[in-house]
Coordinates of C-alpha atoms in Angstrom, one line a residue:
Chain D
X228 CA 59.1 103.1 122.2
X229 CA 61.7 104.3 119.5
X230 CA 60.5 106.3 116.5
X231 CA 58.8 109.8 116.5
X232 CA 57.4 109.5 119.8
X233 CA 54.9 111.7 121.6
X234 CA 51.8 113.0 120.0
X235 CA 49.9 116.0 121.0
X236 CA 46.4 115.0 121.3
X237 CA 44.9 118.4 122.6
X238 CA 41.2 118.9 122.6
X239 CA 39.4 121.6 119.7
X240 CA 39.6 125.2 120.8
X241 CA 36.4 125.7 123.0
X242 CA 36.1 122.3 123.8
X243 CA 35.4 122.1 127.6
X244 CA 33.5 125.4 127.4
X245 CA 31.1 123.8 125.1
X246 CA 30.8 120.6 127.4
X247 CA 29.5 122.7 130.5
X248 CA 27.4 124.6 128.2
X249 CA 25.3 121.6 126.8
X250 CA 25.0 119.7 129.9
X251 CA 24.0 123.4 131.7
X252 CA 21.2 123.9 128.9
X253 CA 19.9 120.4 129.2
X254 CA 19.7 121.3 133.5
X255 CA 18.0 124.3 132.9
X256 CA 15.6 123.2 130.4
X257 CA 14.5 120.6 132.4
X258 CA 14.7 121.8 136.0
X259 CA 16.6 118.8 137.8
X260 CA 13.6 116.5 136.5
X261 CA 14.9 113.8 133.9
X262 CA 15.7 115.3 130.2
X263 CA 14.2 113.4 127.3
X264 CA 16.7 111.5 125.8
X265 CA 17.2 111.1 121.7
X266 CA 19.7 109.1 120.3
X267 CA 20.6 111.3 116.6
X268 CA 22.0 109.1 113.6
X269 CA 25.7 111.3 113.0
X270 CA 26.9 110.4 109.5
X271 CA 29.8 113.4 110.3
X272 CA 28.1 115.6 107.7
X273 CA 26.2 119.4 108.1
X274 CA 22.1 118.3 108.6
X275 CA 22.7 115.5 111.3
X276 CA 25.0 118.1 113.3
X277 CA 22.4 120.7 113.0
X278 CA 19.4 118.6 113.7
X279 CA 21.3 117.5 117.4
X280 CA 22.3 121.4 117.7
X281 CA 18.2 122.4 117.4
X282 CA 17.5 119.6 120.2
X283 CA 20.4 120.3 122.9
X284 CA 18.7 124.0 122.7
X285 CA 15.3 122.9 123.7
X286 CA 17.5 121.6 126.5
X287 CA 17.0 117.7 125.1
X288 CA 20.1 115.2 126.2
X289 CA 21.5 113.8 122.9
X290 CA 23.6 111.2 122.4
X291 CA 25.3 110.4 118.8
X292 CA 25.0 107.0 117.0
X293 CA 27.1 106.3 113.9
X294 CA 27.6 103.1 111.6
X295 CA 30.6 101.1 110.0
X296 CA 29.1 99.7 107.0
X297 CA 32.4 99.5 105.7
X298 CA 31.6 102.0 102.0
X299 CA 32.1 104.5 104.7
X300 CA 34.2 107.5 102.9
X301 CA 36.7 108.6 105.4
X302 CA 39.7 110.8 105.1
X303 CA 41.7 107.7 106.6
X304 CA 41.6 106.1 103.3
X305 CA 42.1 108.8 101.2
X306 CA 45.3 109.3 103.5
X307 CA 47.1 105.9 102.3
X308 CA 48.0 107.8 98.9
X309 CA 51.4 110.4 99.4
X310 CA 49.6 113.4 98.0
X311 CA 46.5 113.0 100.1
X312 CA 48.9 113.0 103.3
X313 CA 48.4 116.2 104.6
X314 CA 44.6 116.1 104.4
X315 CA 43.2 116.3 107.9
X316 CA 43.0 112.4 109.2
X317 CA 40.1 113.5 111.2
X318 CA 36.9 111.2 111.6
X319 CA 34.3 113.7 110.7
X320 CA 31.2 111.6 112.5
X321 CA 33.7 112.5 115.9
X322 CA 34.4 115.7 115.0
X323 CA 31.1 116.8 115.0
X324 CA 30.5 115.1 118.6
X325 CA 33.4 117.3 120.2
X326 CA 32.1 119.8 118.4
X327 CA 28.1 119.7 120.1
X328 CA 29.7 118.3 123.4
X329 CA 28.2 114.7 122.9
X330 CA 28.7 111.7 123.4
X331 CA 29.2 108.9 120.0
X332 CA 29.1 105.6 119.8
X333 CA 30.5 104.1 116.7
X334 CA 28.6 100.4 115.9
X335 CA 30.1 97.9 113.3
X336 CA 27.3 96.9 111.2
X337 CA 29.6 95.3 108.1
X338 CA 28.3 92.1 107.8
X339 CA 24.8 93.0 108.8
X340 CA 24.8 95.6 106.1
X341 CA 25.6 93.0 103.1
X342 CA 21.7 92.3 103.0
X343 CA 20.7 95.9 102.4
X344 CA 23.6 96.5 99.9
X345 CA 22.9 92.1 98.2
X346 CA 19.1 92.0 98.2
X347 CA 17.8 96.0 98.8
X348 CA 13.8 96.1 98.6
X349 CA 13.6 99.6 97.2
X350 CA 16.1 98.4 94.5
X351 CA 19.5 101.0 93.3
X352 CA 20.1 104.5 92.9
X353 CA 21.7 105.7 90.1
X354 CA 25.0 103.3 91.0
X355 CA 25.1 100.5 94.0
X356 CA 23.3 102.9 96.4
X357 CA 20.3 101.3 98.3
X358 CA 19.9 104.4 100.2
X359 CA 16.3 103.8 100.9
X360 CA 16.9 100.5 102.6
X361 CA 19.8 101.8 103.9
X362 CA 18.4 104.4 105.6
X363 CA 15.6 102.7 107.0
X364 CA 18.3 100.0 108.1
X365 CA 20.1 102.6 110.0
X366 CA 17.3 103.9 111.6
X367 CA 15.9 100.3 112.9
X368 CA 19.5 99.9 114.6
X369 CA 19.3 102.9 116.0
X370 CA 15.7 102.1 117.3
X371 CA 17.1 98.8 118.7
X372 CA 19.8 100.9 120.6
X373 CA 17.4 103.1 121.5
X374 CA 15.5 100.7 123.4
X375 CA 18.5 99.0 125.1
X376 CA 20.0 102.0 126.7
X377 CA 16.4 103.7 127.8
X378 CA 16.5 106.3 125.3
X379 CA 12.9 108.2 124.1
X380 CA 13.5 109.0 120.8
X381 CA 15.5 109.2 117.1
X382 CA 16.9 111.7 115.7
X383 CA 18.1 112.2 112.3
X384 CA 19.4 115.4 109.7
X385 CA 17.1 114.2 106.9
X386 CA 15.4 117.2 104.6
X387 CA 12.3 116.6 102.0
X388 CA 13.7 117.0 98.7
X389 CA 17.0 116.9 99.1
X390 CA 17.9 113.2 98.3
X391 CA 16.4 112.0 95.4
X392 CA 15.6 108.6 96.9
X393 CA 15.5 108.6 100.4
X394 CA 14.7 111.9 101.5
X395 CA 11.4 112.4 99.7
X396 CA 8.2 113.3 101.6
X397 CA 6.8 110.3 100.4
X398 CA 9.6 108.2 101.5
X399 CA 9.6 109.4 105.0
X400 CA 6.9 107.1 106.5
X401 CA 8.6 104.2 104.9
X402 CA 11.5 104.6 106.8
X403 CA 9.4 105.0 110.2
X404 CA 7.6 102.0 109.5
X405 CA 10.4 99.4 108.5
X406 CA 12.7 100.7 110.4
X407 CA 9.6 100.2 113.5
X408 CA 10.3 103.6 115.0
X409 CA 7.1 105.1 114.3
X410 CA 6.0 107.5 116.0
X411 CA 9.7 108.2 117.7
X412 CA 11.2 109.2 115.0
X413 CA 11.9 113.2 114.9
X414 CA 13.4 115.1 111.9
X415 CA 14.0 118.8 113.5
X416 CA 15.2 120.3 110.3
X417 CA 11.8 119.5 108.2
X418 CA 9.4 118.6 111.2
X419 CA 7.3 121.4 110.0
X420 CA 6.1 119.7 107.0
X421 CA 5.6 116.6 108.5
X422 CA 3.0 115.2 111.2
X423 CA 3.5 115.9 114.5
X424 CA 5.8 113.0 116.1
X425 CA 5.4 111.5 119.7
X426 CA 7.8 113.9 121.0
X427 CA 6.6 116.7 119.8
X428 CA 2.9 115.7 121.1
X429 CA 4.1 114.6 124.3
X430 CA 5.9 118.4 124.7
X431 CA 9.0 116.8 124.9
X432 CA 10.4 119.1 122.3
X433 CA 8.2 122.5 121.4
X434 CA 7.2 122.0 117.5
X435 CA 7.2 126.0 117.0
X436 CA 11.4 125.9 117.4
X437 CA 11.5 122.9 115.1
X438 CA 12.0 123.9 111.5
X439 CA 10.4 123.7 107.6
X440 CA 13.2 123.1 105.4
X441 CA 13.3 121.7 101.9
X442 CA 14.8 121.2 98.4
X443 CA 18.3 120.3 97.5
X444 CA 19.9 123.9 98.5
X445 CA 22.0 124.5 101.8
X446 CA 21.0 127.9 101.8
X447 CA 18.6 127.6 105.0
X448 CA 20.9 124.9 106.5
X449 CA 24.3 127.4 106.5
X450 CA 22.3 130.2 107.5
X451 CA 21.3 128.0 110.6
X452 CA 24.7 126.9 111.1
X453 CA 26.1 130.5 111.1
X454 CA 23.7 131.2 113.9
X455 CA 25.0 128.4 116.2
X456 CA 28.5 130.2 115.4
X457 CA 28.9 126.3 113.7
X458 CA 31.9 127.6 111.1
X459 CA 34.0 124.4 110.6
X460 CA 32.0 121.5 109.1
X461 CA 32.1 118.7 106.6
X462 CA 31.3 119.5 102.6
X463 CA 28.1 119.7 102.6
X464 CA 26.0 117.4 100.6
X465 CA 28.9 116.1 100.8
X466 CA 28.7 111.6 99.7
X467 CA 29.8 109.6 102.8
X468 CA 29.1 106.4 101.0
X469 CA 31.5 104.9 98.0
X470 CA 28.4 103.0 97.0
X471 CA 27.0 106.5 95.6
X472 CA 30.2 106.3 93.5
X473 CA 30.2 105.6 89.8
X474 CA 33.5 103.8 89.1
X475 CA 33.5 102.2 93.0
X476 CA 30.2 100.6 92.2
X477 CA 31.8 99.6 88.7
X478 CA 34.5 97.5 90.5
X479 CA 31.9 96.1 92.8
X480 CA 30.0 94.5 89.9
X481 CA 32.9 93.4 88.4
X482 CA 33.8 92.0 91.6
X483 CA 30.9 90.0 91.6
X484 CA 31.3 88.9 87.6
X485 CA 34.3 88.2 88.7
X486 CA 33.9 85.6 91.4
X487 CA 30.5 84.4 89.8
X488 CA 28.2 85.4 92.6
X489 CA 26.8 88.5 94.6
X490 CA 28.7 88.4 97.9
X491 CA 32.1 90.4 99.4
X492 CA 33.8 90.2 102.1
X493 CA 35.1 93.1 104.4
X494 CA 38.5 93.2 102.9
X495 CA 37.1 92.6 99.3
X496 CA 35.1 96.1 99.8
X497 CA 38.4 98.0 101.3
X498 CA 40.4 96.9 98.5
X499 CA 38.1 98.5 95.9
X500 CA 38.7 101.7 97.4
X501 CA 42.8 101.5 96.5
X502 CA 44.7 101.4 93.8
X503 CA 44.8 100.8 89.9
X504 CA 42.4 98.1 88.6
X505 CA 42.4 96.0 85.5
X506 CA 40.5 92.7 84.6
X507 CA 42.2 91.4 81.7
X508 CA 40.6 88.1 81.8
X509 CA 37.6 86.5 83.3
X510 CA 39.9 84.0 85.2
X511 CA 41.7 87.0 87.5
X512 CA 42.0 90.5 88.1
X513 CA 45.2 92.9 89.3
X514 CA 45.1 95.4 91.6
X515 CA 48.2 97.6 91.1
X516 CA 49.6 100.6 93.5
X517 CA 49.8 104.0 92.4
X518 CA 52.5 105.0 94.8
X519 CA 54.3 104.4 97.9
X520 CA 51.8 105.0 100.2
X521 CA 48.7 102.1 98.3
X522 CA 52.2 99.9 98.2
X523 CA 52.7 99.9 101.8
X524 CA 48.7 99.6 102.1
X525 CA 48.3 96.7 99.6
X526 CA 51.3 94.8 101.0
X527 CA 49.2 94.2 104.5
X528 CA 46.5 91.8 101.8
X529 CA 49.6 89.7 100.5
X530 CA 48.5 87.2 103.1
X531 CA 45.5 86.3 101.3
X532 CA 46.5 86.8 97.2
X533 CA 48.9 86.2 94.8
X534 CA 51.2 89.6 94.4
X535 CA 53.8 90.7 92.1
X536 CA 56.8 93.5 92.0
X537 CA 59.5 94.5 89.5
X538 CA 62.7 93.4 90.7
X539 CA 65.0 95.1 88.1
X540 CA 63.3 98.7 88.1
X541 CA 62.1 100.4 90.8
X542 CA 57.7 99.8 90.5
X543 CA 54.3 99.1 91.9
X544 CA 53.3 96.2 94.1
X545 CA 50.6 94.4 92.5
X546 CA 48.0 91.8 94.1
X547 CA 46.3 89.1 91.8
X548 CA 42.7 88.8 92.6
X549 CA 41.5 85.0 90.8
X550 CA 43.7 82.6 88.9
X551 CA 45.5 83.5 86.2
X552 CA 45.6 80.7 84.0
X553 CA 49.4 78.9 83.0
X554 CA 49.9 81.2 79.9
X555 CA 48.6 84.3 81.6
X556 CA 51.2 85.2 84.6
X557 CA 53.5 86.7 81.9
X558 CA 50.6 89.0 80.5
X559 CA 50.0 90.1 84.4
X560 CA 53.5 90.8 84.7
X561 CA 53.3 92.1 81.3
X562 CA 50.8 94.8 82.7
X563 CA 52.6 95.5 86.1
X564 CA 56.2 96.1 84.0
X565 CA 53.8 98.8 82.1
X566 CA 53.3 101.0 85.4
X567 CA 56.7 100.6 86.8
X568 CA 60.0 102.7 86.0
X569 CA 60.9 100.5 83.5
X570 CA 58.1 100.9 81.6
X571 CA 60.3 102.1 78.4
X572 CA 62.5 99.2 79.1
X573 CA 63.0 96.1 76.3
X574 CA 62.8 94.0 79.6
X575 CA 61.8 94.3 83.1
X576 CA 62.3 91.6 85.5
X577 CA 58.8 90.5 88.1
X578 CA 58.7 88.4 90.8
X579 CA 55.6 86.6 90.8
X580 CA 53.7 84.9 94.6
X581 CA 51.3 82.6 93.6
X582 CA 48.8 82.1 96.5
X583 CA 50.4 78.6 97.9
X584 CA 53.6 81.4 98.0
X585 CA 55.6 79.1 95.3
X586 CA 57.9 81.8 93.9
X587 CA 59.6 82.6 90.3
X588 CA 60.9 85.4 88.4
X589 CA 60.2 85.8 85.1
X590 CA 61.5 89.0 82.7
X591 CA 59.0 90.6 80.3
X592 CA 58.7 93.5 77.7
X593 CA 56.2 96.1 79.2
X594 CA 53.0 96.5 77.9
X595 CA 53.4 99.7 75.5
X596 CA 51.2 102.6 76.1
X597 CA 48.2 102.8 74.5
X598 CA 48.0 99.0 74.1
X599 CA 46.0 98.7 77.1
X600 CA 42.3 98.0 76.1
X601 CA 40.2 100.6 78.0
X602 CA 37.7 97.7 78.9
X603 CA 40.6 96.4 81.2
X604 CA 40.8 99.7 83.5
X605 CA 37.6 99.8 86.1
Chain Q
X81 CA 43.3 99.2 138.9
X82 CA 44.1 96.3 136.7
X83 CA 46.4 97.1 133.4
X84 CA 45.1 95.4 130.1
X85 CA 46.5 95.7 126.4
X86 CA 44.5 95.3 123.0
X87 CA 46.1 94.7 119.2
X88 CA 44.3 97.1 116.7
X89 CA 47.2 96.8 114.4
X90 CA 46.8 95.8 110.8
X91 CA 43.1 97.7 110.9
X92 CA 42.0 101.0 109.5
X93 CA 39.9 103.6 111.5
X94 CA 37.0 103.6 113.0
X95 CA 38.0 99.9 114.0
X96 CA 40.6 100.4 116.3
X97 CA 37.9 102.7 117.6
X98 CA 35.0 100.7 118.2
X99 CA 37.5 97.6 119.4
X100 CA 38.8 100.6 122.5
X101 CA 35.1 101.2 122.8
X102 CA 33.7 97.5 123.1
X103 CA 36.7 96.5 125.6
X104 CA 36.0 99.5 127.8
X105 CA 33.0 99.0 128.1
X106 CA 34.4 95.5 130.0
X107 CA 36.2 97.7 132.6
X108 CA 36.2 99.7 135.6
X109 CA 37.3 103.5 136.1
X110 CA 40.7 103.8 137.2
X111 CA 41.4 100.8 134.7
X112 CA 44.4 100.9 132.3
X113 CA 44.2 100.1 128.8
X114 CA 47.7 100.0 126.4
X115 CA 46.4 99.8 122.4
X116 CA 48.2 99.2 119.9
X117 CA 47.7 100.5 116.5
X118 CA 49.1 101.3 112.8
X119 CA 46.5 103.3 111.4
X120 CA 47.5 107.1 112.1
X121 CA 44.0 108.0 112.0
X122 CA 44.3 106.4 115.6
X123 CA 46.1 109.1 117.1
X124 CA 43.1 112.2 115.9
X125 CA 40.7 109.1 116.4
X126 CA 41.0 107.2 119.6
X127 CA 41.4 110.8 121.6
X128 CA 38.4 112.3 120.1
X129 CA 36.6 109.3 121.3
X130 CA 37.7 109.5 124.7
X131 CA 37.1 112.9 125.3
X132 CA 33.3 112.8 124.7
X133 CA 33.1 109.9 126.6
X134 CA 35.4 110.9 129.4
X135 CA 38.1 108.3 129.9
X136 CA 42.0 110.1 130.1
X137 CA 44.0 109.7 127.4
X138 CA 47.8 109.2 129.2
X139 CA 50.3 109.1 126.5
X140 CA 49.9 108.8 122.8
X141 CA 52.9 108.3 120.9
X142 CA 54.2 107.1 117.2
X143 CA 57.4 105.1 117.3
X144 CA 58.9 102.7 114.4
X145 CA 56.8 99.1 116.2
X146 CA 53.5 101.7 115.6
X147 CA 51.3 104.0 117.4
X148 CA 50.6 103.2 121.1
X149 CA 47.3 105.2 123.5
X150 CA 47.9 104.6 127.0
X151 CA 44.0 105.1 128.2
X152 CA 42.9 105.9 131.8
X153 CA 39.1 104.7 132.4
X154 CA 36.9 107.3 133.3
X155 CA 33.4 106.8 135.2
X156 CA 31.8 107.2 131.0

């Protein structure tokens, strides 16, 4: 294979130390006799890793479930932009399995998902957020896995108070009852203040070690985590969903003005998360590059739009989302001459892709700065 | 021990992950699986993944034609 070749791929310090140290407790705990088994909803962030770390010392086997919706914030697409390149490209939902010595399964629920985030029961957060459908979404699959692979119970990081929609005590038993996990569905770091749960009745897990936290500070939670000798975790509080995100959920209504109907597509959502946008017209949109790295990102979607790129000055690539009517192309390339190097130019050549990939250059003044109406930029 | 490739290229991660997860599932320990990928989060990523699950990862390496896991099956 020619290139760069071999990567070191060598597991986190204390890696295989911590393995024989979970699957020990769970042996001890349970005296050769089968361990209950809990399958824990792992979004990558501080609770869920927590809540697992409280089970495996009661000795309970746990094994981590977590979703691809695909709003998912990862540090993989924040990576396609040069500055964000050296940010760790870790998957944080895996790093806090190697981190507890579990097992996680990753499940692609994209186009499953589009009926919580299209028709949500509960209604919106403050932006596109359905986070109480969302979570009780997440928490039925998990039940449905649960079942399929013998597994006793759920298992998720969720604290009273500290959510403003879903993680309410009032919103609690909603999520055990849509989701049709009942009774099996165990939150170790708030258990406290809720009803006792089947597996804390049935003495599967001892109540007393469970815990009574609450409110929006992390306080309790890092205090916790310091006492596992847990030092290396995600932000905490920290969003994992772009649909939580002001300007993200901004495009995503736009995208559906746009088109004339609530409905998206994978690589619709994926595109929102790159690039420059601006809607200059009902009929189409642009989606323009803001360096090298959205360039080489954006060109693997030429297949499927209309794109654009200065030829005579070094620039942006540019996809056309819609169709531009006959006298807008040279507005579009107008726009895409304004964030290219010859944006103080008198004229800047673009060649223009139409979506049946008919080609033709056309040469345009840039758009001058400040011309751009703010209502364009999403 | 039968050899088998998969194509994650053109997809961003966790994909590439959960297509090497769903195809070994399909196969037997001592089974090799080539994938092929173009997202670097594929190289932290598709590891990671097999060590909690305990498959061997055999060579992992970035050339210009993209990232390529050589992956041993373990008994999971």
């Amino acid at each position: 294979m020619a290139g760069a070749g071999p990567i070191p791929c060598p597991p986190p310090e204390g890696y295989n130390a911590r393995m024989t140290e979970t699957a020990e407790a769970t042996k001890t705990a349970t005296a050769g006799a089968r361990a209950p088994r809990a399958v824990a909803l792992i979004s990558g962030g501080l609770d869920s890793m927590l809540a697992v770390r409280v089970l495996q010392e009661q000795g309970v086997h746990v094994e981590g479930i977590n979703f691809f919706t695909g709003f998912c914030v990862e540090g993989h697409t924040h990576a396609i932009r040069n500055k964000d390149r050296d940010r760790p490209k870790r998957n944080n939902a895996l790093w806090v399995a190697e981190q507890l010595g579990m097992k996680l399964h990753i499940v692609d629920i994209a186009e499953e998902y589009k009926d919580v985030v299209l028709n949500p029961r509960h209604g919106y957060g403050k932006n596109l957020n359905p986070c109480l459908d969302c979570k009780g979404f997440m928490v039925g699959k998990a039940r449905e896995w649960m079942e399929a692979n013998d597994f006793d119970f759920i298992v998720t990081g969720e604290v009273i108070g500290q959510r403003p929609m879903s993680q309410r005590k009032d919103t609690m038993p909603i999520i055990a009852e849509e989701s049709g996990a009942d009774e099996r569905l165990l939150r170790p770091l708030c258990a406290q203040n809720l009803p006792a749960t089947l597996p804390e009745r049935e003495g599967w897990v001892d109540r007393e070690q469970l815990h009574g936290i609450t409110g929006r500070s992390r306080k309790e939670q890092m205090r916790l985590a310091e006492g596992f000798g847990l030092n290396d975790y995600a932000s905490p509080a920290g969003g994992c969903c772009f649909l939580t995100d002001e300007n993200y959920s901004r495009r995503l209504n736009d995208l559906w003005q746009g088109r004339g109907e609530r409905n998206y597509e994978l690589d619709d959502i994926m595109l929102l998360k790159v690039g420059r946008h601006l809607r200059p017209s009902p009929s189409f949109k642009l989606l323009i590059s803001r360096d090298q790295g959205e360039g080489q990102f954006l060109r693997g979607y030429r297949r499927n739009h209309a794109w654009m790129e200065t030829v005579s000055h070094g620039g942006p690539l540019a996809l056309v989302d819609g169709e531009p009517g006959a006298g807008e192309w040279e507005l579009a390339a107008r726009l895409v001459a304004r964030y290219s190097q010859g944006r103080n130019a008198e004229a800047v050549e673009v060649a223009i892709t139409d979506q049946d990939g008919s080609t033709w250059n056309t040469t345009v003044t840039p758009m001058e700065p400040g011309s751009i109406p703010e209502e364009w930029l999403l | 021990m039968s050899e088998y490739e998969l194509d994650a290229t053109g997809t961003l991660c966790p994909i590439p992950v959960i297509r090497v997860q769903d195809r070994l599932a399909e196969l037997a320990p001592g089974d090799i699986l080539t994938v092929h990928a173009s997202d670097p989060g594929a190289t932290h990523d598709i590891p990671a993944w097999c060590r909690v699950h305990g498959h061997t990862v055999q060579t992992c390496e970035e050339g210009d034609d993209g990232i390529r896991v050589v992956i041993e099956v373990g008994h999971g």
